[in-house]
Amino acid sequence: MPSNVFRFDESWDIPEATPQEVWDVLSDAELLPLWWGDVYKQVVPLDKKGKGVVGSRAKARARGALPYELNFIIEAAELEPGRLVVVKTFGDFDGLWRAELSPSGNGTRVNLIWQVTVLRPILKFLAPLLR
């Protein structure tokens, strides 16, 4: 894998929420700053397609552990209510975020895969150090 490509695999257990309830949140890009506020600072819709619609796009501004912001477009690529959310990203990094949802006990299990290619020059330069 090239040094500017990153893959993150993780699982979340969300108690007392059905897969459909979790899907309703994950498929709405505008809600990202509410539940992932440490990273997403602002998300603004770019079209009037609405929530949970394949092809809908939003502009995102995010900030992680590094001391600068990332700007990118989020596009809903594949949506299966209660089961799957796939999002493409374009901008400072290009990638694919995939969340598969399934019932788990009294809640929902979310299996995530996020693979991104870092495009911003400073990020490409720092990529080997960030591994």
Tab-separated table of N, CA and C in Angstrom:
chain	number	residue	atom	x	y	z
A	1	MET	N	0.848	-1.170	0.000
A	1	MET	CA	0.000	0.000	0.000
A	1	MET	C	0.902	1.243	0.000
A	2	PRO	N	0.679	2.191	-0.916
A	2	PRO	CA	1.498	3.412	-0.943
A	2	PRO	C	1.421	4.165	0.381
A	3	SER	N	2.460	4.945	0.663
A	3	SER	CA	2.530	5.622	1.965
A	3	SER	C	1.456	6.684	2.148
A	4	ASN	N	0.807	7.142	1.071
A	4	ASN	CA	-0.236	8.154	1.230
A	4	ASN	C	-1.643	7.538	1.227
A	5	VAL	N	-1.728	6.210	1.363
A	5	VAL	CA	-3.010	5.519	1.461
A	5	VAL	C	-3.146	4.966	2.877
A	6	PHE	N	-4.278	5.252	3.484
A	6	PHE	CA	-4.548	4.787	4.844
A	6	PHE	C	-5.837	3.974	4.846
A	7	ARG	N	-5.871	2.919	5.653
A	7	ARG	CA	-7.082	2.122	5.814
A	7	ARG	C	-7.335	1.966	7.311
A	8	PHE	N	-8.566	2.252	7.680
A	8	PHE	CA	-8.980	2.136	9.074
A	8	PHE	C	-10.131	1.140	9.134
A	9	ASP	N	-10.002	0.136	9.978
A	9	ASP	CA	-11.055	-0.850	10.213
A	9	ASP	C	-11.405	-0.780	11.691
A	10	GLU	N	-12.669	-0.617	11.974
A	10	GLU	CA	-13.082	-0.628	13.375
A	10	GLU	C	-14.530	-1.052	13.483
A	11	SER	N	-14.932	-1.368	14.691
A	11	SER	CA	-16.315	-1.757	14.965
A	11	SER	C	-16.829	-0.941	16.129
A	12	TRP	N	-18.088	-0.571	16.025
A	12	TRP	CA	-18.751	0.163	17.101
A	12	TRP	C	-19.953	-0.659	17.552
A	13	ASP	N	-20.183	-0.701	18.850
A	13	ASP	CA	-21.405	-1.273	19.400
A	13	ASP	C	-22.220	-0.120	19.959
A	14	ILE	N	-23.432	0.025	19.443
A	14	ILE	CA	-24.296	1.127	19.865
A	14	ILE	C	-25.491	0.517	20.593
A	15	PRO	N	-25.513	0.646	21.926
A	15	PRO	CA	-26.581	0.019	22.708
A	15	PRO	C	-27.914	0.743	22.538
A	16	GLU	N	-28.978	-0.042	22.664
A	16	GLU	CA	-30.338	0.486	22.705
A	16	GLU	C	-30.710	1.327	21.494
A	17	ALA	N	-30.171	0.979	20.340
A	17	ALA	CA	-30.544	1.640	19.085
A	17	ALA	C	-30.657	0.564	18.012
A	18	THR	N	-31.733	0.607	17.255
A	18	THR	CA	-31.921	-0.369	16.185
A	18	THR	C	-31.019	-0.019	14.999
A	19	PRO	N	-30.751	-0.995	14.129
A	19	PRO	CA	-29.985	-0.666	12.927
A	19	PRO	C	-30.614	0.473	12.119
A	20	GLN	N	-31.938	0.527	12.057
A	20	GLN	CA	-32.583	1.612	11.305
A	20	GLN	C	-32.341	2.965	11.965
A	21	GLU	N	-32.403	3.025	13.287
A	21	GLU	CA	-32.136	4.293	13.984
A	21	GLU	C	-30.697	4.753	13.763
A	22	VAL	N	-29.757	3.822	13.815
A	22	VAL	CA	-28.353	4.166	13.576
A	22	VAL	C	-28.171	4.599	12.125
A	23	TRP	N	-28.792	3.882	11.199
A	23	TRP	CA	-28.707	4.231	9.781
A	23	TRP	C	-29.241	5.641	9.534
A	24	ASP	N	-30.345	5.982	10.187
A	24	ASP	CA	-30.925	7.323	10.013
A	24	ASP	C	-29.915	8.416	10.365
A	25	VAL	N	-29.092	8.175	11.363
A	25	VAL	CA	-28.072	9.154	11.766
A	25	VAL	C	-26.875	9.110	10.816
A	26	LEU	N	-26.362	7.914	10.538
A	26	LEU	CA	-25.166	7.791	9.701
A	26	LEU	C	-25.399	8.255	8.265
A	27	SER	N	-26.616	8.140	7.780
A	27	SER	CA	-26.895	8.504	6.388
A	27	SER	C	-27.194	9.989	6.212
A	28	ASP	N	-27.187	10.758	7.289
A	28	ASP	CA	-27.463	12.197	7.241
A	28	ASP	C	-26.169	12.965	7.518
A	29	ALA	N	-25.507	13.412	6.463
A	29	ALA	CA	-24.204	14.082	6.599
A	29	ALA	C	-24.270	15.307	7.502
A	30	GLU	N	-25.386	16.007	7.507
A	30	GLU	CA	-25.496	17.220	8.328
A	30	GLU	C	-25.382	16.931	9.819
A	31	LEU	N	-25.611	15.695	10.231
A	31	LEU	CA	-25.534	15.334	11.649
A	31	LEU	C	-24.120	15.005	12.109
A	32	LEU	N	-23.165	14.897	11.183
A	32	LEU	CA	-21.791	14.544	11.567
A	32	LEU	C	-21.227	15.411	12.691
A	33	PRO	N	-21.360	16.737	12.652
A	33	PRO	CA	-20.798	17.541	13.751
A	33	PRO	C	-21.468	17.277	15.104
A	34	LEU	N	-22.692	16.750	15.098
A	34	LEU	CA	-23.384	16.483	16.362
A	34	LEU	C	-22.850	15.238	17.057
A	35	TRP	N	-22.544	14.191	16.300
A	35	TRP	CA	-22.095	12.957	16.939
A	35	TRP	C	-20.611	12.694	16.771
A	36	TRP	N	-19.928	13.440	15.922
A	36	TRP	CA	-18.491	13.277	15.733
A	36	TRP	C	-17.852	14.656	15.750
A	37	GLY	N	-18.245	15.447	16.739
A	37	GLY	CA	-17.835	16.844	16.844
A	37	GLY	C	-16.354	17.065	17.071
A	38	ASP	N	-15.653	16.053	17.589
A	38	ASP	CA	-14.205	16.195	17.766
A	38	ASP	C	-13.486	16.296	16.428
A	39	VAL	N	-14.116	15.818	15.371
A	39	VAL	CA	-13.499	15.820	14.042
A	39	VAL	C	-14.221	16.776	13.098
A	40	TYR	N	-15.522	16.598	12.950
A	40	TYR	CA	-16.282	17.391	11.980
A	40	TYR	C	-16.717	18.716	12.590
A	41	LYS	N	-16.245	19.805	12.010
A	41	LYS	CA	-16.567	21.138	12.512
A	41	LYS	C	-17.764	21.741	11.795
A	42	GLN	N	-17.932	21.405	10.511
A	42	GLN	CA	-19.048	21.961	9.744
A	42	GLN	C	-19.336	21.065	8.549
A	43	VAL	N	-20.618	20.871	8.267
A	43	VAL	CA	-21.052	20.151	7.074
A	43	VAL	C	-22.203	20.945	6.470
A	44	VAL	N	-22.063	21.299	5.187
A	44	VAL	CA	-23.061	22.119	4.496
A	44	VAL	C	-23.522	21.375	3.245
A	45	PRO	N	-24.842	21.154	3.095
A	45	PRO	CA	-25.339	20.478	1.888
A	45	PRO	C	-24.988	21.277	0.632
A	46	LEU	N	-24.691	20.565	-0.448
A	46	LEU	CA	-24.374	21.212	-1.722
A	46	LEU	C	-25.491	21.063	-2.746
A	47	ASP	N	-26.525	20.319	-2.398
A	47	ASP	CA	-27.646	20.149	-3.323
A	47	ASP	C	-28.931	20.009	-2.517
A	48	LYS	N	-30.020	19.862	-3.210
A	48	LYS	CA	-31.319	19.760	-2.549
A	48	LYS	C	-31.907	18.354	-2.680
A	49	LYS	N	-31.042	17.360	-2.833
A	49	LYS	CA	-31.519	15.987	-2.993
A	49	LYS	C	-32.141	15.448	-1.712
A	50	GLY	N	-31.706	15.960	-0.572
A	50	GLY	CA	-32.257	15.518	0.695
A	50	GLY	C	-31.389	14.493	1.393
A	51	LYS	N	-31.845	14.110	2.573
A	51	LYS	CA	-31.102	13.162	3.411
A	51	LYS	C	-31.311	11.741	2.910
A	52	GLY	N	-30.278	10.935	3.063
A	52	GLY	CA	-30.409	9.522	2.739
A	52	GLY	C	-30.683	9.239	1.276
A	53	VAL	N	-30.147	10.071	0.372
A	53	VAL	CA	-30.365	9.893	-1.063
A	53	VAL	C	-29.014	9.689	-1.747
A	54	VAL	N	-28.880	8.608	-2.508
A	54	VAL	CA	-27.642	8.362	-3.243
A	54	VAL	C	-27.373	9.542	-4.167
A	55	GLY	N	-26.130	9.994	-4.158
A	55	GLY	CA	-25.728	11.127	-4.984
A	55	GLY	C	-25.780	12.461	-4.270
A	56	SER	N	-26.426	12.515	-3.099
A	56	SER	CA	-26.459	13.781	-2.356
A	56	SER	C	-25.044	14.121	-1.901
A	57	ARG	N	-24.741	15.426	-1.919
A	57	ARG	CA	-23.375	15.871	-1.614
A	57	ARG	C	-23.394	16.974	-0.571
A	58	ALA	N	-22.308	17.023	0.201
A	58	ALA	CA	-22.141	18.065	1.216
A	58	ALA	C	-20.666	18.428	1.293
A	59	LYS	N	-20.407	19.669	1.679
A	59	LYS	CA	-19.035	20.131	1.884
A	59	LYS	C	-18.728	20.008	3.371
A	60	ALA	N	-17.580	19.406	3.691
A	60	ALA	CA	-17.210	19.185	5.091
A	60	ALA	C	-15.906	19.895	5.425
A	61	ARG	N	-15.863	20.370	6.656
A	61	ARG	CA	-14.639	20.951	7.220
A	61	ARG	C	-14.361	20.155	8.484
A	62	ALA	N	-13.169	19.559	8.547
A	62	ALA	CA	-12.835	18.683	9.673
A	62	ALA	C	-11.454	19.017	10.209
A	63	ARG	N	-11.254	18.622	11.452
A	63	ARG	CA	-9.945	18.817	12.073
A	63	ARG	C	-9.714	17.660	13.031
A	64	GLY	N	-8.610	16.974	12.832
A	64	GLY	CA	-8.276	15.848	13.690
A	64	GLY	C	-7.138	16.211	14.619
A	65	ALA	N	-6.214	15.295	14.774
A	65	ALA	CA	-5.095	15.486	15.695
A	65	ALA	C	-4.057	16.474	15.174
A	66	LEU	N	-4.005	16.660	13.867
A	66	LEU	CA	-3.019	17.580	13.293
A	66	LEU	C	-3.526	19.019	13.366
A	67	PRO	N	-2.624	19.997	13.384
A	67	PRO	CA	-3.021	21.390	13.625
A	67	PRO	C	-3.512	22.152	12.389
A	68	TYR	N	-4.306	21.532	11.549
A	68	TYR	CA	-4.894	22.244	10.425
A	68	TYR	C	-6.173	21.541	10.006
A	69	GLU	N	-6.969	22.263	9.234
A	69	GLU	CA	-8.260	21.744	8.812
A	69	GLU	C	-8.166	21.038	7.473
A	70	LEU	N	-9.060	20.100	7.293
A	70	LEU	CA	-9.217	19.400	6.030
A	70	LEU	C	-10.558	19.804	5.434
A	71	ASN	N	-10.580	20.015	4.147
A	71	ASN	CA	-11.809	20.361	3.442
A	71	ASN	C	-12.048	19.316	2.361
A	72	PHE	N	-13.275	18.816	2.314
A	72	PHE	CA	-13.580	17.771	1.347
A	72	PHE	C	-15.079	17.706	1.101
A	73	ILE	N	-15.433	17.014	0.032
A	73	ILE	CA	-16.829	16.785	-0.335
A	73	ILE	C	-17.194	15.365	0.084
A	74	ILE	N	-18.392	15.225	0.647
A	74	ILE	CA	-18.954	13.927	1.016
A	74	ILE	C	-20.077	13.637	0.024
A	75	GLU	N	-20.065	12.444	-0.553
A	75	GLU	CA	-21.135	12.057	-1.482
A	75	GLU	C	-21.668	10.683	-1.104
A	76	ALA	N	-22.984	10.595	-0.906
A	76	ALA	CA	-23.608	9.304	-0.608
A	76	ALA	C	-23.496	8.417	-1.846
A	77	ALA	N	-22.826	7.266	-1.702
A	77	ALA	CA	-22.565	6.396	-2.851
A	77	ALA	C	-23.484	5.177	-2.893
A	78	GLU	N	-23.799	4.636	-1.723
A	78	GLU	CA	-24.644	3.445	-1.650
A	78	GLU	C	-25.366	3.473	-0.314
A	79	LEU	N	-26.675	3.302	-0.357
A	79	LEU	CA	-27.480	3.353	0.861
A	79	LEU	C	-28.508	2.228	0.847
A	80	GLU	N	-28.492	1.416	1.894
A	80	GLU	CA	-29.505	0.388	2.090
A	80	GLU	C	-30.064	0.605	3.489
A	81	PRO	N	-31.288	1.131	3.595
A	81	PRO	CA	-31.841	1.476	4.906
A	81	PRO	C	-31.705	0.347	5.934
A	82	GLY	N	-31.191	0.744	7.102
A	82	GLY	CA	-31.031	-0.186	8.204
A	82	GLY	C	-29.863	-1.145	8.071
A	83	ARG	N	-29.111	-1.071	6.957
A	83	ARG	CA	-28.061	-2.052	6.734
A	83	ARG	C	-26.721	-1.487	6.284
A	84	LEU	N	-26.704	-0.483	5.396
A	84	LEU	CA	-25.450	-0.077	4.776
A	84	LEU	C	-25.431	1.415	4.439
A	85	VAL	N	-24.287	2.050	4.728
A	85	VAL	CA	-24.022	3.431	4.307
A	85	VAL	C	-22.619	3.439	3.703
A	86	VAL	N	-22.522	3.849	2.436
A	86	VAL	CA	-21.227	3.991	1.770
A	86	VAL	C	-21.127	5.427	1.281
A	87	VAL	N	-20.028	6.074	1.641
A	87	VAL	CA	-19.815	7.483	1.308
A	87	VAL	C	-18.462	7.634	0.621
A	88	LYS	N	-18.437	8.412	-0.467
A	88	LYS	CA	-17.178	8.770	-1.127
A	88	LYS	C	-16.756	10.142	-0.629
A	89	THR	N	-15.449	10.372	-0.570
A	89	THR	CA	-14.935	11.697	-0.218
A	89	THR	C	-13.969	12.165	-1.303
A	90	PHE	N	-13.989	13.487	-1.542
A	90	PHE	CA	-13.118	14.111	-2.538
A	90	PHE	C	-12.599	15.416	-1.958
A	91	GLY	N	-11.345	15.726	-2.170
A	91	GLY	CA	-10.796	17.006	-1.705
A	91	GLY	C	-9.385	16.837	-1.194
A	92	ASP	N	-9.145	17.254	0.062
A	92	ASP	CA	-7.813	17.095	0.648
A	92	ASP	C	-7.420	15.624	0.732
A	93	PHE	N	-8.402	14.750	0.728
A	93	PHE	CA	-8.163	13.318	0.593
A	93	PHE	C	-9.339	12.723	-0.157
A	94	ASP	N	-9.080	11.666	-0.902
A	94	ASP	CA	-10.130	10.930	-1.603
A	94	ASP	C	-10.280	9.587	-0.918
A	95	GLY	N	-11.511	9.116	-0.832
A	95	GLY	CA	-11.655	7.832	-0.180
A	95	GLY	C	-13.060	7.296	-0.183
A	96	LEU	N	-13.224	6.217	0.565
A	96	LEU	CA	-14.489	5.529	0.690
A	96	LEU	C	-14.673	5.142	2.152
A	97	TRP	N	-15.836	5.481	2.700
A	97	TRP	CA	-16.204	5.150	4.077
A	97	TRP	C	-17.389	4.212	3.983
A	98	ARG	N	-17.263	3.006	4.561
A	98	ARG	CA	-18.311	1.993	4.458
A	98	ARG	C	-18.705	1.547	5.857
A	99	ALA	N	-19.990	1.625	6.156
A	99	ALA	CA	-20.520	1.194	7.449
A	99	ALA	C	-21.596	0.133	7.213
A	100	GLU	N	-21.347	-1.075	7.729
A	100	GLU	CA	-22.327	-2.154	7.659
A	100	GLU	C	-22.952	-2.314	9.036
A	101	LEU	N	-24.275	-2.304	9.099
A	101	LEU	CA	-25.005	-2.358	10.356
A	101	LEU	C	-25.697	-3.705	10.516
A	102	SER	N	-25.717	-4.204	11.765
A	102	SER	CA	-26.425	-5.445	12.057
A	102	SER	C	-26.905	-5.407	13.501
A	103	PRO	N	-28.021	-6.113	13.781
A	103	PRO	CA	-28.490	-6.189	15.157
A	103	PRO	C	-27.454	-6.894	16.025
A	104	SER	N	-27.349	-6.444	17.275
A	104	SER	CA	-26.404	-7.050	18.210
A	104	SER	C	-26.963	-6.894	19.615
A	105	GLY	N	-27.420	-7.993	20.182
A	105	GLY	CA	-28.005	-7.919	21.520
A	105	GLY	C	-29.159	-6.933	21.538
A	106	ASN	N	-29.068	-5.935	22.424
A	106	ASN	CA	-30.126	-4.926	22.509
A	106	ASN	C	-29.753	-3.656	21.740
A	107	GLY	N	-28.864	-3.780	20.765
A	107	GLY	CA	-28.428	-2.601	20.027
A	107	GLY	C	-28.000	-2.933	18.612
A	108	THR	N	-27.004	-2.199	18.153
A	108	THR	CA	-26.530	-2.333	16.774
A	108	THR	C	-25.013	-2.410	16.742
A	109	ARG	N	-24.515	-3.276	15.895
A	109	ARG	CA	-23.076	-3.384	15.635
A	109	ARG	C	-22.818	-2.688	14.302
A	110	VAL	N	-21.812	-1.802	14.282
A	110	VAL	CA	-21.418	-1.105	13.061
A	110	VAL	C	-19.985	-1.516	12.738
A	111	ASN	N	-19.800	-2.155	11.606
A	111	ASN	CA	-18.460	-2.506	11.128
A	111	ASN	C	-18.059	-1.477	10.082
A	112	LEU	N	-16.961	-0.782	10.359
A	112	LEU	CA	-16.515	0.323	9.513
A	112	LEU	C	-15.226	-0.010	8.787
A	113	ILE	N	-15.167	0.424	7.547
A	113	ILE	CA	-13.925	0.414	6.774
A	113	ILE	C	-13.820	1.801	6.159
A	114	TRP	N	-12.689	2.441	6.357
A	114	TRP	CA	-12.460	3.750	5.764
A	114	TRP	C	-11.086	3.726	5.132
A	115	GLN	N	-11.053	3.840	3.818
A	115	GLN	CA	-9.774	3.885	3.107
A	115	GLN	C	-9.673	5.221	2.394
A	116	VAL	N	-8.581	5.929	2.656
A	116	VAL	CA	-8.391	7.247	2.054
A	116	VAL	C	-7.011	7.358	1.427
A	117	THR	N	-6.954	8.151	0.374
A	117	THR	CA	-5.693	8.518	-0.254
A	117	THR	C	-5.479	9.991	0.027
A	118	VAL	N	-4.401	10.297	0.704
A	118	VAL	CA	-4.091	11.668	1.093
A	118	VAL	C	-3.523	12.401	-0.119
A	119	LEU	N	-4.123	13.556	-0.430
A	119	LEU	CA	-3.714	14.307	-1.612
A	119	LEU	C	-3.054	15.638	-1.287
A	120	ARG	N	-3.400	16.227	-0.163
A	120	ARG	CA	-2.836	17.523	0.210
A	120	ARG	C	-1.319	17.371	0.380
A	121	PRO	N	-0.513	18.231	-0.242
A	121	PRO	CA	0.951	18.052	-0.214
A	121	PRO	C	1.545	17.873	1.185
A	122	ILE	N	1.130	18.662	2.153
A	122	ILE	CA	1.699	18.535	3.502
A	122	ILE	C	1.346	17.184	4.113
A	123	LEU	N	0.135	16.693	3.836
A	123	LEU	CA	-0.265	15.386	4.357
A	123	LEU	C	0.522	14.267	3.692
A	124	LYS	N	0.754	14.395	2.395
A	124	LYS	CA	1.567	13.387	1.704
A	124	LYS	C	2.978	13.353	2.287
A	125	PHE	N	3.507	14.529	2.584
A	125	PHE	CA	4.846	14.626	3.163
A	125	PHE	C	4.898	13.963	4.542
A	126	LEU	N	3.855	14.193	5.347
A	126	LEU	CA	3.825	13.658	6.711
A	126	LEU	C	3.324	12.218	6.798
A	127	ALA	N	2.753	11.695	5.728
A	127	ALA	CA	2.116	10.374	5.762
A	127	ALA	C	2.992	9.283	6.378
A	128	PRO	N	4.272	9.169	6.024
A	128	PRO	CA	5.080	8.101	6.646
A	128	PRO	C	5.191	8.239	8.166
A	129	LEU	N	5.132	9.452	8.671
A	129	LEU	CA	5.222	9.674	10.117
A	129	LEU	C	3.918	9.370	10.835
A	130	LEU	N	2.798	9.395	10.102
A	130	LEU	CA	1.483	9.214	10.703
A	130	LEU	C	1.070	7.752	10.813
A	131	ARG	N	1.860	6.869	10.287
A	131	ARG	CA	1.501	5.442	10.317
A	131	ARG	C	1.665	4.852	11.693
